[in-house]
mmCIF file of C-alpha atoms in Angstrom:
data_model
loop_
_atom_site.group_PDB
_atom_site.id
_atom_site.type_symbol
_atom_site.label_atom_id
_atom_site.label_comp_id
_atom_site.label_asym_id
_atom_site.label_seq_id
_atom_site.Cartn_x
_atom_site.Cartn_y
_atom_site.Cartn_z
ATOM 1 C CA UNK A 1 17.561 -6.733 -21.172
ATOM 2 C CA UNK A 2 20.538 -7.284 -23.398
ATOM 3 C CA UNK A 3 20.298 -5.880 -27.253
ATOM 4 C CA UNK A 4 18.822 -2.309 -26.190
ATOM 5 C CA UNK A 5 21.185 0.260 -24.965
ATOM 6 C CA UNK A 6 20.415 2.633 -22.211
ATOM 7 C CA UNK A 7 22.436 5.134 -20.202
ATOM 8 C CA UNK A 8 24.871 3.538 -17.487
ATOM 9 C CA UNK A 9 23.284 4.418 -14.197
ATOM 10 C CA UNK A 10 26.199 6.567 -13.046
ATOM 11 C CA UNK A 11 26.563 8.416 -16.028
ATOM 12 C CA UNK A 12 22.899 10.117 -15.575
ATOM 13 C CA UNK A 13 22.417 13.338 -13.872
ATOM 14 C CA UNK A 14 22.370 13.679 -10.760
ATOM 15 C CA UNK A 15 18.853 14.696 -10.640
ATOM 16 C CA UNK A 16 18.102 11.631 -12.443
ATOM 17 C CA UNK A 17 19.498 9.240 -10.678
ATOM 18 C CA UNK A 18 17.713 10.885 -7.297
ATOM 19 C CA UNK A 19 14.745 10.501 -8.986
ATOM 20 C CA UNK A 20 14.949 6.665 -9.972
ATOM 21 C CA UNK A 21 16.371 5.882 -6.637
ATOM 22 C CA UNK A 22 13.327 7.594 -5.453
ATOM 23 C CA UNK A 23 11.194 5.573 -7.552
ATOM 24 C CA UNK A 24 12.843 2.617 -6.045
ATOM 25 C CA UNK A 25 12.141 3.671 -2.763
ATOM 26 C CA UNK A 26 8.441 4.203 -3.173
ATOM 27 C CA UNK A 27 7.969 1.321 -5.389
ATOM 28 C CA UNK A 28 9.613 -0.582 -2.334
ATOM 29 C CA UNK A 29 6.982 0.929 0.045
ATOM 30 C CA UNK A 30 3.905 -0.150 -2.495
ATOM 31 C CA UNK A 31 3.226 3.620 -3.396
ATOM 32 C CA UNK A 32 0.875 3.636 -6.195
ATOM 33 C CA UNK A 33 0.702 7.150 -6.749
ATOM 34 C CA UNK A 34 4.458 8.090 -6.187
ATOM 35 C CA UNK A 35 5.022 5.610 -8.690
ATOM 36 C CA UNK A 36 3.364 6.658 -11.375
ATOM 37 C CA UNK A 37 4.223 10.072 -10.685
ATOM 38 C CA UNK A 38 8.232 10.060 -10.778
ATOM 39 C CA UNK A 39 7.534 7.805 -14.437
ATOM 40 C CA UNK A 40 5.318 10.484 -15.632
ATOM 41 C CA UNK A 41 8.504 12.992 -14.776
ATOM 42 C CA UNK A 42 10.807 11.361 -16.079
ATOM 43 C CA UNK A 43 9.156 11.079 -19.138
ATOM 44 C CA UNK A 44 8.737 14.675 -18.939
ATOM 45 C CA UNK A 45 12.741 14.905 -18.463
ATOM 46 C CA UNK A 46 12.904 13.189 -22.031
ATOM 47 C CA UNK A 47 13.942 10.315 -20.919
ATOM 48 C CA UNK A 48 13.184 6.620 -22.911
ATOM 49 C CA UNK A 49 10.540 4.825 -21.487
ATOM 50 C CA UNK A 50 13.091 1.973 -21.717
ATOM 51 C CA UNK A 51 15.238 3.684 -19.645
ATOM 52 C CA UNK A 52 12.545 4.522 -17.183
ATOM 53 C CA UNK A 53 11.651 0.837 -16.692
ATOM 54 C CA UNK A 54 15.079 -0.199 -16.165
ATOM 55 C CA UNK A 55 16.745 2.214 -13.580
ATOM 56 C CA UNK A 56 13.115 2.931 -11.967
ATOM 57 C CA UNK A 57 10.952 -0.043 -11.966
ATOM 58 C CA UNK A 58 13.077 -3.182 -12.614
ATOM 59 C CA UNK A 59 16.008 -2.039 -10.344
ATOM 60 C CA UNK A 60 13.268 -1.386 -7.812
ATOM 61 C CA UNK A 61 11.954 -4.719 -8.338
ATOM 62 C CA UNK A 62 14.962 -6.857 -8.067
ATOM 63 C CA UNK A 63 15.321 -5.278 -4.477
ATOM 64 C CA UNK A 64 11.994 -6.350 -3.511
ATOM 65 C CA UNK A 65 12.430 -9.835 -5.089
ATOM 66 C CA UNK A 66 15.955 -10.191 -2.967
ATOM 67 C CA UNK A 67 14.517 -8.642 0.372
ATOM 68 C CA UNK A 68 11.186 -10.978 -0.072
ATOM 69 C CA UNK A 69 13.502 -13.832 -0.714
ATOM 70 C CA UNK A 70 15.720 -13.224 2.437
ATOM 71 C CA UNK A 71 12.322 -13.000 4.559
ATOM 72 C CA UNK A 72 12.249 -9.184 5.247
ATOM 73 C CA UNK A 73 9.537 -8.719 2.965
ATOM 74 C CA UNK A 74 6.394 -10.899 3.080
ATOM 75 C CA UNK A 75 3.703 -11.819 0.347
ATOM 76 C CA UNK A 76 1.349 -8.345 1.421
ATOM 77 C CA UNK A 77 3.884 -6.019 0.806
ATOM 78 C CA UNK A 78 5.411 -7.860 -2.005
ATOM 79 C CA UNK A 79 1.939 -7.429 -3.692
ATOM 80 C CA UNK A 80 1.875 -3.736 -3.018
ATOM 81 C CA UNK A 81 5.411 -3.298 -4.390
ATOM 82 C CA UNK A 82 3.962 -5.472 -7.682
ATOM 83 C CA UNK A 83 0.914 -3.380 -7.822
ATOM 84 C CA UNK A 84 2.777 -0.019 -7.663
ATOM 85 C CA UNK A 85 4.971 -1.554 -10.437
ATOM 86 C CA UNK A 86 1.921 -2.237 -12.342
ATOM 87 C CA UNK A 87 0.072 1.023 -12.340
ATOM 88 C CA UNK A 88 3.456 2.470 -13.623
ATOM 89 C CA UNK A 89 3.483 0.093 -16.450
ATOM 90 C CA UNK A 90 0.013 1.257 -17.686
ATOM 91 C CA UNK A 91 1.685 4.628 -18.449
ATOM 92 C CA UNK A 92 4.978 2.864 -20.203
ATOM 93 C CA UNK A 93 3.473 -0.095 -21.867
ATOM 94 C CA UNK A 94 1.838 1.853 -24.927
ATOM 95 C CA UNK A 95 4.979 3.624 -25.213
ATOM 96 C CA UNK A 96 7.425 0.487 -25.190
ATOM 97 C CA UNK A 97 5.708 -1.203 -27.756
ATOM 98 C CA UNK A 98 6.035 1.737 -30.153
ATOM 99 C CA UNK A 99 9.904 2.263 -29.288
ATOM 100 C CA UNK A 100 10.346 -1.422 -29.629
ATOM 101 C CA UNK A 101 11.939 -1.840 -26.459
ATOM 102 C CA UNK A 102 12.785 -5.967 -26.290
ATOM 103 C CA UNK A 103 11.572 -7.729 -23.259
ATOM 104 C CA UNK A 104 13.813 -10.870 -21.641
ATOM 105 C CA UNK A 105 11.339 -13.200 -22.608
ATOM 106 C CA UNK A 106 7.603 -14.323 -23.059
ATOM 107 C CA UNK A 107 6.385 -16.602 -19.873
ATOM 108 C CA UNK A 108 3.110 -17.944 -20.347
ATOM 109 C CA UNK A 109 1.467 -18.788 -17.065
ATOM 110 C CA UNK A 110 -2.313 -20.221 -15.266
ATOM 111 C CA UNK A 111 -3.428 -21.992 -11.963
ATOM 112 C CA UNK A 112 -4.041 -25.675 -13.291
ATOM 113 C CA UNK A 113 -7.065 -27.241 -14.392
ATOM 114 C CA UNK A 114 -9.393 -27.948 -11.414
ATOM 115 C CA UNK A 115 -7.532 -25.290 -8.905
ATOM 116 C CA UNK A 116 -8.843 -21.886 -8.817
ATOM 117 C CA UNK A 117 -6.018 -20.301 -6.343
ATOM 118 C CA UNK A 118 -4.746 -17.240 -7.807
ATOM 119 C CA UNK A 119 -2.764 -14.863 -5.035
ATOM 120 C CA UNK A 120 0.598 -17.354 -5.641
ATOM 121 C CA UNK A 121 0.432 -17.116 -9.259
ATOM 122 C CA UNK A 122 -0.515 -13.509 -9.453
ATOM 123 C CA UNK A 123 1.963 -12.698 -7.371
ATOM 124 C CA UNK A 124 4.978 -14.567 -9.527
ATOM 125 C CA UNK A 125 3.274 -12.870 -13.030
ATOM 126 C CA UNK A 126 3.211 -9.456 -11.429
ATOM 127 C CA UNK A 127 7.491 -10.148 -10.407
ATOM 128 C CA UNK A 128 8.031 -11.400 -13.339
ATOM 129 C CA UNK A 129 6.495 -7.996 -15.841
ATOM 130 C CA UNK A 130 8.091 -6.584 -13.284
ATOM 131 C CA UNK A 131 11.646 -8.168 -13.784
ATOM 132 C CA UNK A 132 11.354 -7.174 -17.942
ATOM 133 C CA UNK A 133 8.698 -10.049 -18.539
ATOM 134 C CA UNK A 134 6.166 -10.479 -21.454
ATOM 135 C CA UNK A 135 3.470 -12.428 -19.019
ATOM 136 C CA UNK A 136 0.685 -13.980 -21.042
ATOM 137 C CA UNK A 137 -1.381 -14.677 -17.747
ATOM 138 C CA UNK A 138 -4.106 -17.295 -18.649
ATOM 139 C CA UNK A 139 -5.999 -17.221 -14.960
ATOM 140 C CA UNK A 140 -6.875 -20.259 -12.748
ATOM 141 C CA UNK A 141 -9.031 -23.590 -13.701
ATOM 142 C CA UNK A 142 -7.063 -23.745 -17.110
ATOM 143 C CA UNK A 143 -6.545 -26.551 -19.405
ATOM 144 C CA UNK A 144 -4.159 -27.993 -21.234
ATOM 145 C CA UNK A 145 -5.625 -26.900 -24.764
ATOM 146 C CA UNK A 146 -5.473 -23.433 -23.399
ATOM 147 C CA UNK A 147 -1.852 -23.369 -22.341
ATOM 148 C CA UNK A 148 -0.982 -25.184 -25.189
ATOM 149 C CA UNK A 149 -2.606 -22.640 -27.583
ATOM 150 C CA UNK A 150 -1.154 -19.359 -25.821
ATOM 151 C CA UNK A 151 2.467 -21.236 -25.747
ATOM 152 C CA UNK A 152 2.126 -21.661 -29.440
ATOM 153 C CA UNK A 153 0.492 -17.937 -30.111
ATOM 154 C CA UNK A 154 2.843 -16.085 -27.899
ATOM 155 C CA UNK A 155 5.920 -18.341 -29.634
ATOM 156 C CA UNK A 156 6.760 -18.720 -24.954
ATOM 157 C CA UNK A 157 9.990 -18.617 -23.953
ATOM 158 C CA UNK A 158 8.635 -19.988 -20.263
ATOM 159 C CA UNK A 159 5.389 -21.728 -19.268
ATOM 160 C CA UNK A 160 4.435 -21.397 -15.571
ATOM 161 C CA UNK A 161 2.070 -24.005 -13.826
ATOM 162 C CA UNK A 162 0.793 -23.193 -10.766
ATOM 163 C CA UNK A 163 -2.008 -25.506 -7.921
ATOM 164 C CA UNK A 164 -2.498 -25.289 -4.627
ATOM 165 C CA UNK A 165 -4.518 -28.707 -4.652
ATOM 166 C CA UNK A 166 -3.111 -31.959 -4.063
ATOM 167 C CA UNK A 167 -5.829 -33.109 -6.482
ATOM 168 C CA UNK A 168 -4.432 -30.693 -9.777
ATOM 169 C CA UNK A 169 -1.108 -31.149 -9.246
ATOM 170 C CA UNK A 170 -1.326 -34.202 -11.173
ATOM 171 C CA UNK A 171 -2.838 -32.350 -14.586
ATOM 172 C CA UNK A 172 0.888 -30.633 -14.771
ATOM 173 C CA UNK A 173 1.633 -34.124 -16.022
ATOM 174 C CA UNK A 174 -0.852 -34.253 -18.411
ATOM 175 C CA UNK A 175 0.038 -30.354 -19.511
ATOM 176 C CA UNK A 176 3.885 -31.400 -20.139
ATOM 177 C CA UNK A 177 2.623 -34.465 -21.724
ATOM 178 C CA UNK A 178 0.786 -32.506 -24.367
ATOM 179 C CA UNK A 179 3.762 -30.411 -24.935
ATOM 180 C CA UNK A 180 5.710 -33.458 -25.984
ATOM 181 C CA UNK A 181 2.883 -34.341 -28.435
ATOM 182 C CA UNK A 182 2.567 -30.978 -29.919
ATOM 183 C CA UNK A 183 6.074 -31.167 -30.394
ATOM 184 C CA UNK A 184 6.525 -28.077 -28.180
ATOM 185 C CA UNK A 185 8.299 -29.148 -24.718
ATOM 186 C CA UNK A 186 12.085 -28.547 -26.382
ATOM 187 C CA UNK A 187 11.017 -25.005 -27.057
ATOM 188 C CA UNK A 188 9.653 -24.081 -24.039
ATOM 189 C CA UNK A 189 10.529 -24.093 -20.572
ATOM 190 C CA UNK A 190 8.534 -25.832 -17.739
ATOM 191 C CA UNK A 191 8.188 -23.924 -14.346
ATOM 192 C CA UNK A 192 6.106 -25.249 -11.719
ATOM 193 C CA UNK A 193 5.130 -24.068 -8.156
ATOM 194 C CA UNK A 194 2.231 -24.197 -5.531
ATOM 195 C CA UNK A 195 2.160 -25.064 -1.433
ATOM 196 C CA UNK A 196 2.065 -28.618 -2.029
ATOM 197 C CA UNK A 197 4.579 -29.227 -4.542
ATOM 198 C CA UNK A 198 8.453 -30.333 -3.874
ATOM 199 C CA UNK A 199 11.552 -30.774 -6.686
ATOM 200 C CA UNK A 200 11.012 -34.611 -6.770
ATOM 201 C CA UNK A 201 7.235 -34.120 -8.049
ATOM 202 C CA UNK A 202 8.464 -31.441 -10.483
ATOM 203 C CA UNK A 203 11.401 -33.928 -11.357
ATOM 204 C CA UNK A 204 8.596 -36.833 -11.650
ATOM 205 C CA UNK A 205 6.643 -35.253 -13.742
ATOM 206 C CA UNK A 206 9.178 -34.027 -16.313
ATOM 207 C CA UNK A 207 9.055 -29.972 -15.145
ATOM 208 C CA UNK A 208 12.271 -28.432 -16.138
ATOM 209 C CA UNK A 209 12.457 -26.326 -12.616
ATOM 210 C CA UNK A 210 9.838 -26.011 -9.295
ATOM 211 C CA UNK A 211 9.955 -22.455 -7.974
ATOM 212 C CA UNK A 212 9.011 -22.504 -4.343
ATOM 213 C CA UNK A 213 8.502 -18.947 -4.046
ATOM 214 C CA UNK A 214 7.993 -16.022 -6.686
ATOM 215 C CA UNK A 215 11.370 -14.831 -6.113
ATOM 216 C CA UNK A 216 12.744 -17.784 -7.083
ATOM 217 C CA UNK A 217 10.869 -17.782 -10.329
ATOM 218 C CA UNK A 218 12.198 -14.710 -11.148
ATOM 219 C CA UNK A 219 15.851 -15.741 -10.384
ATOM 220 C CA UNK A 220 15.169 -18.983 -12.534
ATOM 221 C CA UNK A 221 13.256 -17.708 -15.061
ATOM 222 C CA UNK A 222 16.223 -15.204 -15.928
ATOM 223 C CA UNK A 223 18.868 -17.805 -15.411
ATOM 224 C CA UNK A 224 16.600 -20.014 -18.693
ATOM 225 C CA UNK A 225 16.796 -16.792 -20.411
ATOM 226 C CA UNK A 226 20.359 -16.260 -19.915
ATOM 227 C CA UNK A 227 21.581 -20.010 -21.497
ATOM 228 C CA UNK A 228 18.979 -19.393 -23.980
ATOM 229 C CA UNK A 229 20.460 -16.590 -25.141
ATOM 230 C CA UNK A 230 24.263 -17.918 -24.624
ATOM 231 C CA UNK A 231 23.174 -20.926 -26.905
ATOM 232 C CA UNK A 232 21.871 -18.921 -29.754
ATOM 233 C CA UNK A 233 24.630 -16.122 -29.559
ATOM 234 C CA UNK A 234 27.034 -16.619 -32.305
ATOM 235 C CA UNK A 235 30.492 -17.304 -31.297
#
């Protein structure tokens, strides 16, 4: 999360840096409780919340997103891992907002019109918060006016599409189409993903990347965010 300095990790404590690596751990294991425990300690420690969701939660989270994306975790734990992460960020959020803390980027995502499959697309907006996120989750069965609207509200970095039905894929077309006549689609992003889905439909259909897993979303999600950022860096 470049513009916000923290700490380098090896110039913490010692006690500090057992204690994040023992977040990691227990965020990697989908412990809830631990979780939310070493933040509330750290916290106690003095330490930024920004700090806390860097070195403890994010660092935590790339491992899981690597290990699921290598095949040693699978989708269950993955969610446990996301939901530990979450419960955590219920006790940071309030607190970010007041410091300011940036995030990488605002991704607006929903299941598609017509599909109302959500464990795929929960699953990618839960990595992504996780990975230093603003997720504007908009559900399942949404339409176009509604994704248009929150990509417009939430000024998106990233829009997410997700269907698990042969039949919905389709409306991404019709979703990208009414980004070009908003006058939106060079401003945002276009990720798309779902079972049935393949690069030469996301190609087809004018998506800017199909994510076959939520690890991959994550990985190309920060890659947008990187050129982004590169292109609007002065020299």
């Amino acid at each position: 999360m470049a513009g916000f300095e923290v700490t380098p990790f090896e110039d913490l404590p010692e006690e500090l840096q057992e204690l994040y690596e023992d977040m990691q751990d227990d965020l990697y294991e989908g412990l809830a409780d631990q979780v939310v425990e070493g933040t509330r300690r750290a916290l106690a420690m003095g330490r930024s919340p920004h700090e806390i969701l860097t070195y403890g939660l994010v660092a935590g989270m790339d491992i899981v997103g690597e290990d699921f994306g290598a095949g040693r975790l699978f989708v269950p734990e993955v969610l446990m891992a996301a939901k530990a992460m979450k419960a955590a960020m219920e006790v940071l959020r309030p607190l970010l907002t007041q410091t300011g803390a940036p995030r990488i980027g605002t991704f607006v995502i929903g299941t598609v019109k017509g599909d109302i499959h959500d464990i795929g697309k929960n699953l990618v907006a839960m990595m992504l918060e996780g990975a230093g996120f603003e997720v504007v989750d908009l559900g399942i069965n949404t339409d176009a006016d509604t994704f248009i609207a929150a990509v417009r509200e939430h000024n998106a970095d990233l829009l997410g599409m997700s269907a698990l039905l042969t039949t919905t894929m389709p409306y991404m077309k019709v979703v990208i189409d009414r980004l070009k006549e908003e006058g939106l689609r060079d401003k945002v992003k276009v990720l798309v993903g779902g079972a049935p889905l393949s690069e030469a439909f996301a190609e087809e259909i004018g998506a800017d990347a199909y994510c076959e897993d939520a690890a991959v979303a994550v990985e190309v999600a920060k890659k947008f965010m990187a050129l982004k950022r590169a292109e609007t860096t002065p020299q």
